[in-house]
Coordinates of C-alpha atoms in Angstrom, one line a residue:
M1 CA 0.0 0.0 0.0
I2 CA 2.8 2.4 0.9
L3 CA 4.8 1.7 -2.3
Q4 CA 1.6 1.8 -4.5
A5 CA 0.7 5.3 -3.1
L6 CA 4.3 6.5 -3.7
V7 CA 4.4 5.2 -7.3
R8 CA 1.1 7.0 -8.0
H9 CA 2.6 10.2 -6.5
Y10 CA 5.7 9.8 -8.7
E11 CA 3.6 9.5 -11.8
N12 CA 1.8 12.7 -10.8
L13 CA 5.1 14.5 -10.3
E14 CA 6.5 13.1 -13.5
R15 CA 3.6 14.4 -15.5
Q16 CA 4.2 17.9 -14.0
G17 CA 7.9 17.7 -14.9
K18 CA 8.9 17.9 -11.2
V19 CA 11.0 14.7 -11.0
S20 CA 13.4 12.8 -13.2
R21 CA 12.2 10.1 -15.6
E22 CA 13.2 6.5 -15.1
G23 CA 16.9 5.9 -15.4
W24 CA 17.8 9.4 -14.2
C25 CA 18.0 11.2 -10.9
A26 CA 18.7 14.5 -9.3
A27 CA 22.1 14.6 -7.7
K28 CA 24.1 17.2 -5.7
V29 CA 27.2 18.3 -7.7
S30 CA 30.0 20.3 -6.3
Y31 CA 32.5 20.7 -9.2
G32 CA 32.8 20.1 -13.0
I33 CA 35.8 18.6 -14.7
A34 CA 36.3 20.7 -17.9
L35 CA 37.8 18.5 -20.7
S36 CA 39.3 19.5 -24.0
P37 CA 38.1 17.6 -27.2
E38 CA 41.2 15.4 -26.7
G39 CA 40.2 14.4 -23.2
A40 CA 42.7 16.5 -21.3
I41 CA 41.7 18.4 -18.1
I42 CA 41.7 22.1 -18.8
G43 CA 40.1 23.3 -15.6
I44 CA 37.9 22.7 -12.5
L45 CA 34.6 24.5 -12.5
P46 CA 33.0 25.4 -9.1
L47 CA 29.3 24.6 -9.2
K48 CA 28.3 25.3 -5.7
Q49 CA 25.8 28.1 -5.1
E50 CA 25.3 30.6 -2.3
E51 CA 22.4 30.1 0.0
T52 CA 21.3 32.1 3.1
R53 CA 20.7 30.1 6.2
G54 CA 19.8 32.3 9.1
K55 CA 22.3 35.1 9.3
K56 CA 25.0 33.1 7.4
T57 CA 25.6 32.6 3.7
V58 CA 26.9 29.1 2.8
L59 CA 27.9 27.3 -0.4
I60 CA 25.8 24.3 -1.3
P61 CA 26.2 21.9 -4.2
A62 CA 24.1 22.5 -7.3
V63 CA 21.4 20.0 -8.2
R64 CA 21.8 18.4 -11.7
M65 CA 19.9 15.7 -13.5
V66 CA 22.4 12.8 -14.0
P67 CA 22.2 9.1 -15.0
E68 CA 20.7 7.0 -12.2
M69 CA 23.3 6.4 -9.5
V70 CA 24.1 3.1 -8.0
T71 CA 23.4 2.0 -4.4
R72 CA 26.7 1.6 -2.6
S73 CA 27.1 0.0 0.8
S74 CA 30.4 -1.8 0.5
G75 CA 32.7 -2.9 -2.3
V76 CA 33.5 -1.0 -5.5
S77 CA 30.7 0.2 -7.8
A78 CA 31.0 3.1 -10.2
N79 CA 28.4 5.6 -11.3
F80 CA 28.1 6.9 -14.9
L81 CA 29.3 10.6 -15.5
C82 CA 28.7 11.7 -11.9
D83 CA 30.7 10.5 -9.0
N84 CA 33.3 11.5 -6.4
A85 CA 37.0 12.0 -7.0
K86 CA 37.9 8.5 -6.0
Y87 CA 36.1 7.1 -9.0
L88 CA 36.4 9.8 -11.7
L89 CA 40.1 10.9 -10.9
G90 CA 41.5 8.0 -8.8
I91 CA 42.5 10.5 -6.0
D92 CA 41.6 10.9 -2.3
A93 CA 42.4 13.4 0.4
A94 CA 43.8 10.7 2.6
G95 CA 46.3 9.6 0.0
M96 CA 46.7 6.9 -2.6
N97 CA 45.9 3.2 -1.8
P98 CA 45.0 0.1 -3.8
R99 CA 41.3 0.6 -3.3
I100 CA 41.3 4.1 -4.8
L101 CA 42.9 2.6 -7.9
D102 CA 40.2 -0.1 -8.0
C103 CA 37.5 2.6 -7.8
F104 CA 39.0 4.5 -10.8
Q105 CA 39.5 1.2 -12.8
A106 CA 35.8 0.4 -12.2
A107 CA 34.7 3.8 -13.4
K108 CA 37.1 3.5 -16.4
E109 CA 35.7 0.2 -17.5
R110 CA 32.1 1.3 -17.1
H111 CA 32.5 4.5 -19.0
L112 CA 34.4 2.9 -21.9
A113 CA 31.8 0.1 -22.1
L114 CA 28.8 2.5 -22.1
L115 CA 30.4 5.0 -24.5
E116 CA 31.7 2.4 -27.0
G117 CA 30.6 3.3 -30.5
V118 CA 28.9 6.6 -29.4
D119 CA 29.6 9.5 -31.7
G120 CA 29.9 13.1 -30.7
E121 CA 32.5 15.4 -29.2
A122 CA 31.4 14.9 -25.6
A123 CA 31.5 11.1 -25.7
R124 CA 34.8 11.1 -27.5
A125 CA 36.4 13.5 -24.9
V126 CA 35.2 11.3 -22.0
R127 CA 36.5 8.2 -23.6
L128 CA 39.9 9.7 -24.3
F129 CA 40.1 11.0 -20.8
F130 CA 39.7 7.6 -19.2
E131 CA 42.1 6.0 -21.8
N132 CA 44.8 8.5 -21.0
W133 CA 44.4 9.6 -17.4
N134 CA 46.9 8.2 -14.9
P135 CA 45.8 8.7 -11.2
M136 CA 49.5 8.3 -10.1
E137 CA 50.3 11.5 -12.1
A138 CA 47.3 13.5 -10.9
A139 CA 49.4 15.9 -8.9
S140 CA 51.2 17.0 -12.0
C141 CA 48.0 18.3 -13.5
G142 CA 47.9 22.1 -12.7
A143 CA 44.0 22.3 -12.5
V144 CA 43.7 19.3 -10.2
K145 CA 46.7 20.4 -8.0
E146 CA 45.2 23.9 -7.5
N147 CA 41.8 22.5 -6.4
W148 CA 43.0 19.3 -4.7
E149 CA 41.3 20.0 -1.3
E150 CA 38.0 21.1 -2.9
I151 CA 37.5 18.2 -5.3
T152 CA 38.5 15.5 -2.8
D153 CA 36.1 16.6 -0.1
G154 CA 33.7 13.8 -1.0
G155 CA 31.3 15.8 -3.3
N156 CA 30.2 14.7 -6.7
L157 CA 32.0 15.7 -9.9
V158 CA 30.7 15.8 -13.5
F159 CA 32.3 16.2 -16.9
C160 CA 32.0 19.4 -19.0
V161 CA 32.9 19.5 -22.7
G162 CA 32.7 22.6 -24.8
G163 CA 30.8 24.5 -22.1
A164 CA 28.1 21.8 -21.7
Y165 CA 27.6 19.0 -19.3
A166 CA 28.4 15.6 -20.7
Q167 CA 25.2 14.0 -19.3
D168 CA 23.2 16.6 -21.3
D169 CA 24.6 15.5 -24.6
P170 CA 21.8 14.0 -26.7
L171 CA 23.9 11.1 -28.1
I172 CA 25.1 10.2 -24.6
R173 CA 21.6 10.3 -23.2
E174 CA 20.3 8.1 -26.0
A175 CA 23.2 5.6 -25.4
W176 CA 22.4 5.5 -21.6
D177 CA 18.7 4.9 -22.1
R178 CA 19.4 2.2 -24.7
K179 CA 21.9 0.4 -22.4
R180 CA 19.6 0.7 -19.4
Q181 CA 16.7 -0.9 -21.2
E182 CA 18.6 -4.1 -21.9
R183 CA 16.9 -6.5 -19.5
N184 CA 18.1 -9.6 -17.8
E185 CA 15.5 -12.3 -18.5
S186 CA 16.7 -14.4 -15.5
A187 CA 15.3 -11.8 -13.1
Q188 CA 11.8 -11.7 -14.3
G189 CA 8.8 -11.9 -11.9
I190 CA 5.4 -10.4 -10.9
C191 CA 5.8 -7.0 -9.4
L192 CA 3.9 -6.7 -6.1
V193 CA 3.3 -3.0 -6.7
T194 CA 2.1 -2.9 -10.4
G195 CA 1.0 -6.5 -10.7
K196 CA 2.8 -6.8 -14.0
R197 CA 5.5 -9.2 -15.1
T198 CA 8.8 -7.3 -15.3
E199 CA 12.4 -7.3 -14.3
I200 CA 12.6 -7.5 -10.5
A201 CA 15.0 -5.0 -8.7
R202 CA 17.7 -6.9 -6.7
I203 CA 18.7 -3.8 -4.7
H204 CA 16.6 -0.7 -4.0
R205 CA 17.9 2.8 -4.1
V206 CA 18.5 4.4 -0.7
I207 CA 16.3 7.1 0.9
K208 CA 17.9 10.3 2.1
G209 CA 16.6 13.0 4.4
V210 CA 15.7 11.0 7.6
P211 CA 17.7 12.3 10.5
G212 CA 19.6 9.7 12.4
A213 CA 20.0 7.4 9.4
Q214 CA 23.2 7.0 7.5
S215 CA 24.2 10.2 5.7
S216 CA 24.5 8.3 2.5
G217 CA 21.0 7.1 2.8
A218 CA 19.0 4.1 4.1
A219 CA 16.9 1.5 2.5
L220 CA 13.2 1.1 2.9
V221 CA 13.1 -2.4 1.4
S222 CA 16.2 -4.5 2.0
F223 CA 17.2 -8.1 2.9
N224 CA 20.8 -9.0 3.7
A225 CA 20.8 -12.2 5.8
P226 CA 19.8 -15.8 5.3
A227 CA 17.2 -15.4 8.1
F228 CA 15.2 -13.0 5.9
E229 CA 15.3 -15.2 2.8
S230 CA 12.3 -17.3 1.8
Y231 CA 12.7 -20.4 -0.5
G232 CA 16.3 -19.3 -1.3
K233 CA 15.3 -15.9 -2.7
E234 CA 18.1 -13.5 -1.9
Q235 CA 18.3 -9.8 -1.6
S236 CA 15.1 -8.0 -2.5
Y237 CA 13.8 -10.9 -4.6
N238 CA 12.2 -12.0 -1.4
A239 CA 9.7 -9.0 -1.8
P240 CA 9.6 -8.7 -5.6
V241 CA 9.3 -5.1 -6.8
G242 CA 9.8 -4.3 -10.4
Q243 CA 12.6 -2.0 -11.6
Y244 CA 10.1 0.7 -12.6
A245 CA 8.2 0.6 -9.3
Q246 CA 11.5 0.6 -7.4
F247 CA 12.7 3.7 -9.2
A248 CA 9.3 5.4 -8.9
Y249 CA 8.7 5.0 -5.2
T250 CA 12.3 5.9 -4.2
T251 CA 12.3 9.0 -6.5
A252 CA 8.9 10.1 -5.0
L253 CA 10.0 9.6 -1.4
N254 CA 13.4 11.3 -1.9
D255 CA 11.6 14.2 -3.5
L256 CA 9.2 14.5 -0.6
L257 CA 11.9 14.4 2.0
S258 CA 14.0 17.0 0.1
H259 CA 11.4 19.7 0.7
G260 CA 11.4 20.9 4.2
E261 CA 7.9 22.4 3.9
D262 CA 6.5 18.9 3.2
T263 CA 8.0 17.3 6.3
F264 CA 8.4 17.8 10.0
L265 CA 10.2 15.9 12.8
T266 CA 8.2 14.2 15.6
G267 CA 10.4 12.4 18.1
D268 CA 12.8 10.4 16.0
S269 CA 10.3 10.1 13.2
M270 CA 10.4 12.1 10.0
I271 CA 6.8 12.8 8.9
T272 CA 6.1 13.4 5.2
F273 CA 2.7 13.7 3.5
W274 CA 1.1 14.2 0.1
A275 CA -2.2 14.4 -1.7
E276 CA -3.2 11.8 -4.3
D277 CA -3.5 14.3 -7.1
G278 CA -0.1 15.9 -6.3
E279 CA -1.5 19.4 -5.5
E280 CA 0.9 21.1 -3.0
A281 CA -1.9 23.2 -1.5
Y282 CA -3.1 20.2 0.5
Q283 CA 0.4 19.7 1.9
D284 CA 0.6 23.4 2.9
I285 CA -2.7 23.3 4.7
F286 CA -1.9 20.0 6.5
S287 CA 1.5 21.4 7.6
L288 CA -0.2 24.5 8.9
S289 CA -2.8 22.5 10.7
A290 CA -0.5 19.9 12.3
D291 CA 2.3 22.2 13.3
P292 CA 1.1 25.8 13.4
G293 CA 3.5 28.6 14.4
L294 CA 2.8 31.8 16.2
D295 CA 2.4 33.8 13.0
N296 CA -0.3 31.6 11.4
Q297 CA -2.7 31.0 14.2
E298 CA -5.3 33.3 12.7
T299 CA -5.1 31.6 9.3
L300 CA -5.7 28.2 10.9
R301 CA -8.7 29.5 12.8
K302 CA -10.2 30.7 9.6
V303 CA -9.6 27.3 8.0
F304 CA -11.4 25.5 10.9
D305 CA -14.2 28.0 10.9
K306 CA -14.9 27.3 7.2
L307 CA -14.8 23.5 7.9
K308 CA -17.4 24.0 10.7
K309 CA -19.6 26.0 8.3
Q310 CA -19.0 23.5 5.5
E311 CA -17.7 26.3 3.3
P312 CA -15.0 25.6 0.7
V313 CA -11.3 26.2 1.7
E314 CA -9.3 28.0 -1.0
V315 CA -5.5 28.2 -1.1
E316 CA -3.7 30.1 -3.9
G317 CA -6.7 29.9 -6.2
I318 CA -7.2 26.2 -5.6
I319 CA -10.4 25.0 -3.9
L320 CA -9.5 22.0 -1.7
K321 CA -11.7 19.0 -2.1
P322 CA -12.7 17.3 1.2
D323 CA -12.8 13.9 -0.4
Q324 CA -9.2 14.1 -1.7
R325 CA -7.2 11.1 -0.6
F326 CA -4.3 12.2 1.6
Y327 CA -1.3 10.2 2.9
I328 CA 0.9 10.6 6.0
L329 CA 4.1 8.5 6.3
A330 CA 6.3 8.4 9.5
L331 CA 9.8 7.0 9.0
A332 CA 12.4 6.4 11.7
P333 CA 16.1 5.5 11.4
N334 CA 17.2 2.0 12.0
A335 CA 20.9 1.6 11.2
A336 CA 21.2 1.2 7.4
R337 CA 17.4 0.8 7.1
L338 CA 14.3 2.8 7.7
S339 CA 11.4 1.6 9.9
V340 CA 7.9 2.7 9.2
R341 CA 6.3 4.1 12.4
F342 CA 3.0 4.4 10.8
F343 CA 1.3 5.0 7.4
Y344 CA -2.1 6.7 7.5
E345 CA -4.5 7.3 4.6
D346 CA -7.9 9.1 4.7
S347 CA -9.8 11.8 3.0
F348 CA -8.3 15.3 3.5
G349 CA -11.6 16.6 5.0
K350 CA -11.7 13.8 7.6
I351 CA -8.1 14.4 8.7
L352 CA -8.7 18.2 9.1
E353 CA -11.9 17.4 11.0
N354 CA -10.0 15.1 13.4
L355 CA -7.3 17.8 13.9
S356 CA -10.0 20.4 14.6
R357 CA -11.7 18.1 17.2
H358 CA -8.3 17.5 18.9
Y359 CA -7.8 21.3 19.2
E360 CA -11.3 21.7 20.6
R361 CA -10.5 19.1 23.3
M362 CA -7.2 21.0 24.0
R363 CA -9.0 24.4 24.5
I364 CA -8.3 25.7 28.0
V365 CA -7.8 29.0 29.9
K366 CA -4.3 30.3 29.3
P367 CA -2.0 32.8 30.9
A368 CA -2.4 36.4 29.8
W369 CA 0.9 36.5 28.0
E370 CA 0.2 33.4 25.9
E371 CA -0.6 34.4 22.3
R372 CA -1.1 30.9 20.8
E373 CA -4.6 29.6 20.3
Y374 CA -3.5 26.2 18.9
L375 CA -0.7 24.1 20.4
G376 CA 0.9 22.2 17.5
I377 CA 1.8 18.6 17.7
R378 CA 5.5 19.2 18.2
A379 CA 4.9 21.8 20.9
L380 CA 2.5 19.4 22.6
L381 CA 5.1 16.7 22.7
Y382 CA 7.6 19.2 24.1
E383 CA 5.5 19.5 27.2
T384 CA 6.6 15.9 28.2
I385 CA 10.3 16.8 28.0
N386 CA 12.6 18.1 30.7
P387 CA 13.3 21.7 29.5
K388 CA 16.7 21.6 31.1
S389 CA 17.9 18.4 29.4
K390 CA 20.3 18.5 26.5
D391 CA 18.2 16.0 24.5
K392 CA 14.9 17.7 23.7
T393 CA 13.5 14.6 21.9
P394 CA 10.2 13.1 23.2
V395 CA 9.9 9.3 23.6
P396 CA 9.9 8.0 20.0
N397 CA 7.1 5.5 20.1
M398 CA 4.9 7.8 22.2
A399 CA 5.4 10.7 19.8
S400 CA 4.4 8.8 16.6
M401 CA 1.5 7.1 18.4
T402 CA 0.2 10.5 19.5
L403 CA 0.3 11.9 16.0
Q404 CA -1.4 8.8 14.6
A405 CA -4.2 9.1 17.3
I406 CA -4.8 12.7 16.5
L407 CA -5.0 12.1 12.8
S408 CA -7.4 9.2 13.1
G409 CA -9.5 10.6 15.9
S410 CA -8.7 7.6 18.1
R411 CA -7.6 7.3 21.7
Y412 CA -4.4 9.0 22.8
P413 CA -1.6 6.7 23.9
A414 CA -1.6 6.2 27.7
S415 CA 2.1 7.1 27.7
L416 CA 1.2 10.7 26.6
F417 CA -0.8 11.1 29.8
T418 CA 1.6 9.3 32.2
D419 CA 4.6 11.1 30.7
T420 CA 2.8 14.5 31.3
L421 CA 2.1 13.6 34.9
I422 CA 5.6 12.4 35.4
R423 CA 6.9 15.7 34.1
I424 CA 4.6 17.6 36.5
R425 CA 5.8 15.6 39.4
A426 CA 9.5 16.0 38.5
E427 CA 9.0 19.8 38.5
Q428 CA 7.0 19.8 41.8
G429 CA 3.6 20.6 40.4
K430 CA 4.6 23.0 37.6
I431 CA 1.6 22.8 35.3
T432 CA 1.9 24.8 32.1
W433 CA -1.2 25.5 30.0
G434 CA 0.0 22.9 27.5
R435 CA 0.3 20.2 30.2
A436 CA -3.2 21.1 31.5
A437 CA -4.6 20.9 28.0
I438 CA -3.1 17.4 27.4
I439 CA -4.7 16.2 30.6
K440 CA -8.0 17.6 29.7
A441 CA -8.0 16.2 26.2
Y442 CA -6.9 12.8 27.4
L443 CA -9.6 12.5 30.1
I444 CA -12.3 13.5 27.5
Q445 CA -11.1 11.2 24.7
N446 CA -9.8 8.2 26.7
M447 CA -11.8 8.2 29.9
G448 CA -15.1 9.5 28.5
W449 CA -15.0 12.5 30.8
K450 CA -18.2 14.1 29.6
E451 CA -18.1 16.9 32.2
G452 CA -14.6 17.7 31.1
E453 CA -15.9 19.3 27.9
G454 CA -17.0 22.4 29.9
Y455 CA -13.7 22.6 31.8
M456 CA -12.0 25.2 29.6
G457 CA -11.8 27.4 32.7
L458 CA -12.5 27.0 36.4
N459 CA -15.7 25.0 37.1
E460 CA -16.8 26.1 40.6
E461 CA -19.9 23.9 40.5
S462 CA -17.9 20.7 40.0
T463 CA -18.2 18.0 42.8
E464 CA -15.5 15.8 41.3
R465 CA -13.5 14.8 44.4
A466 CA -10.1 15.0 42.8
Y467 CA -10.8 18.2 41.0
V468 CA -12.0 19.9 44.2
L469 CA -8.9 18.7 46.0
G470 CA -6.7 20.3 43.4
R471 CA -8.7 23.6 43.8
L472 CA -8.3 23.3 47.6
F473 CA -4.5 22.9 47.3
A474 CA -4.3 26.0 45.1
V475 CA -6.3 28.1 47.6
L476 CA -4.1 26.9 50.5
E477 CA -1.0 27.9 48.5
G478 CA -2.6 31.3 47.7
I479 CA -3.2 31.9 51.5
Q480 CA 0.4 31.1 52.2
M481 CA 1.7 33.4 49.4
D482 CA -0.5 36.3 50.5
A483 CA 0.5 35.8 54.2
N484 CA 4.2 35.7 53.3
P485 CA 4.7 37.8 50.1
E486 CA 8.5 37.4 50.3
I487 CA 8.4 33.6 50.4
K488 CA 10.5 31.7 47.8
A489 CA 9.3 28.1 48.3
T490 CA 5.6 27.4 48.8
I491 CA 3.7 24.3 49.9
R492 CA 3.7 23.3 46.2
D493 CA 7.5 22.6 46.3
R494 CA 7.2 20.4 49.3
Y495 CA 3.8 18.8 49.4
F496 CA 2.3 18.8 45.9
N497 CA 3.3 15.3 44.8
A498 CA 2.2 13.7 48.1
A499 CA -1.1 15.7 48.1
C500 CA -1.9 14.6 44.6
A501 CA -1.2 10.9 45.2
A502 CA -2.2 10.4 48.9
P503 CA -4.4 13.4 50.1
A504 CA -5.3 11.9 53.5
S505 CA -1.7 12.0 54.6
V506 CA -1.0 15.6 53.6
F507 CA -4.1 17.8 53.7
P508 CA -4.6 17.6 57.5
V509 CA -1.0 19.0 57.8
L510 CA -1.8 21.7 55.2
I511 CA -5.0 22.7 57.1
K512 CA -3.0 23.3 60.3
L513 CA -0.5 25.4 58.4
K514 CA -3.3 27.4 56.9
N515 CA -4.6 28.3 60.4
S516 CA -1.3 30.0 61.2
H517 CA -1.3 31.8 57.9
M518 CA -4.9 33.0 58.4
K519 CA -3.9 34.5 61.7
K520 CA -1.2 36.5 60.0
L521 CA -3.7 37.7 57.3
E522 CA -6.2 38.7 60.1
R523 CA -3.5 40.9 61.6
D524 CA -2.2 42.4 58.4
R525 CA -4.9 42.1 55.8
G526 CA -8.3 41.4 57.4
G527 CA -10.4 41.8 54.2
L528 CA -8.3 39.1 52.5
K529 CA -8.8 36.7 55.4
I530 CA -12.6 37.0 55.0
Y531 CA -12.3 36.4 51.2
Y532 CA -10.3 33.2 51.8
E533 CA -12.7 32.0 54.5
K534 CA -15.6 32.2 52.1
Q535 CA -13.7 30.5 49.3
L536 CA -12.6 27.7 51.7
G537 CA -16.1 27.2 52.9
Q538 CA -17.5 26.8 49.4
I539 CA -14.8 24.3 48.5
M540 CA -14.8 22.3 51.8
E541 CA -18.6 21.7 51.6
K542 CA -18.0 19.7 48.5
L543 CA -15.7 17.3 50.3
T544 CA -16.8 14.6 52.8
E545 CA -13.4 13.2 53.5
F546 CA -9.8 13.1 52.3
P547 CA -9.2 9.9 50.3
R548 CA -6.2 7.8 51.1
R549 CA -5.2 7.3 47.4
L550 CA -6.0 8.9 44.0
S551 CA -5.8 6.9 40.8
L552 CA -3.8 8.2 37.8
E553 CA -7.1 9.5 36.3
E554 CA -7.9 11.3 39.5
Q555 CA -4.4 12.7 39.7
G556 CA -5.0 14.3 36.3
K557 CA -8.2 15.8 37.6
F558 CA -6.4 17.1 40.7
D559 CA -3.8 18.8 38.5
L560 CA -6.6 20.4 36.4
G561 CA -8.4 21.7 39.5
Y562 CA -5.1 23.2 40.8
Y563 CA -4.3 24.7 37.4
H564 CA -7.8 26.2 36.9
Q565 CA -7.9 27.7 40.5
M566 CA -4.4 29.2 40.0
Q567 CA -5.4 30.8 36.7
K568 CA -8.5 32.3 38.4
R569 CA -6.2 33.8 41.0
Y570 CA -4.0 35.3 38.3
E571 CA -7.0 36.7 36.5
K572 CA -8.1 38.4 39.7
R573 CA -4.7 39.9 40.2
E574 CA -4.7 41.3 36.7
A575 CA -8.2 42.7 37.3
D576 CA -7.0 44.3 40.5
K577 CA -4.1 45.9 38.8

């Protein structure tokens, strides 16, 4: 299903001229080797381009369309017309060794075989270069010597003849396509993707752009040990995918991952997404909806408002179709391979509807300084991380499961709730609005907390025992803070975790402490004492006893009660000011 969706996406992109056709690929090229008609090196052409990244300007390789490159893991295997200095020149920054000479020899044999009988100045110049070039005498070539460090930095090189790239020469392109189409009849089979009988790919091209995987790329489909072989079928013959399908899905996936606006990172998973018809407007709106920034909150609100009113959503002159099929793929690094965290497919309208419902469940009163209306998925997961830790990555499985639950409208993973509670405990009761929103959304979606839908702000009518206890703790802390304005550590720092888990062992102690604080308020601020006595009376009449233990679900309600009561206190302070 994943490969079929990617092949269809490739065909859409290919019709629009956005990706290379079969047998060709886009490669990053750093330098060009300028050849004379006689095959001699007459110069090294820098092809890197300037790009602004933040406040810096850096040089990045240019992207050129070149013959399809081989997949290299070990051993010697040469590309055609585009490769590094080891293969095209037989030199390396680390010095000469037998393997470097083997690399050049492999490139020489491949180029001479592919260009045999091909007419034209470019083909003749490349042939003469490989026939006459001696890697052992490379240092005596002025152009190579002057650019030695640059061309041996590992970047790709191409040949230039007469001011044009060799791979763009019509006769060379025709020869490459003709040679590539020569099939090996012994590797025929039924392709699992297209259902057609065709040549089966033995090795699939690597996928680049997934952080944590090898920099040279990692395989999505790969078998390299006898334990993975069935009926003696080695390599990828164990999962027969045709050459065309292999090229198409790898090209489409590499294209998706090369565009930062079509991806975002969640935990250790790279999330990429696309619409069935290839329209980029769907990708733009999904990226905005799943990971909104501070500057596009208003745009997202307008999109959700139109969805509620069943009005069409228009982006850059394109009216989005709710029934458009939309795909989300989560890939995680796994050594030289990629693992699929999840693959989700649904109509675009349904996905946006599920995202909208998630944000509705997350709605909660916020601090006055908070400008965001929607807490994106990455920001939501950040609430489960220790802000002081060097590694700001959330738990990988939890992160991907949370995203999948939001997209499908299903239950949130329990680990999202427990990790949020653990983070609150670790910080002695520090409940941010994001953590409170997670708790509220989880209780509504997973625990069927019907009353929770009205808990955006303080619910003074609630008789939920745990919620009321959280409110009571907040009021007791408020009394202490008003009685001792200069205090640096409150009862939250010492008693919050115990009060949340085992109220009966803590609240009697807090009530006694409250009495001494009230005496001080009576002496210094009598009006405030009366205010707190009324507030305590309203809360205490909702309690019959202090329970010995609170379940995890009740602890979440305790945290919400505390958060809501504290936000009410801050609102009053702002009003007083």
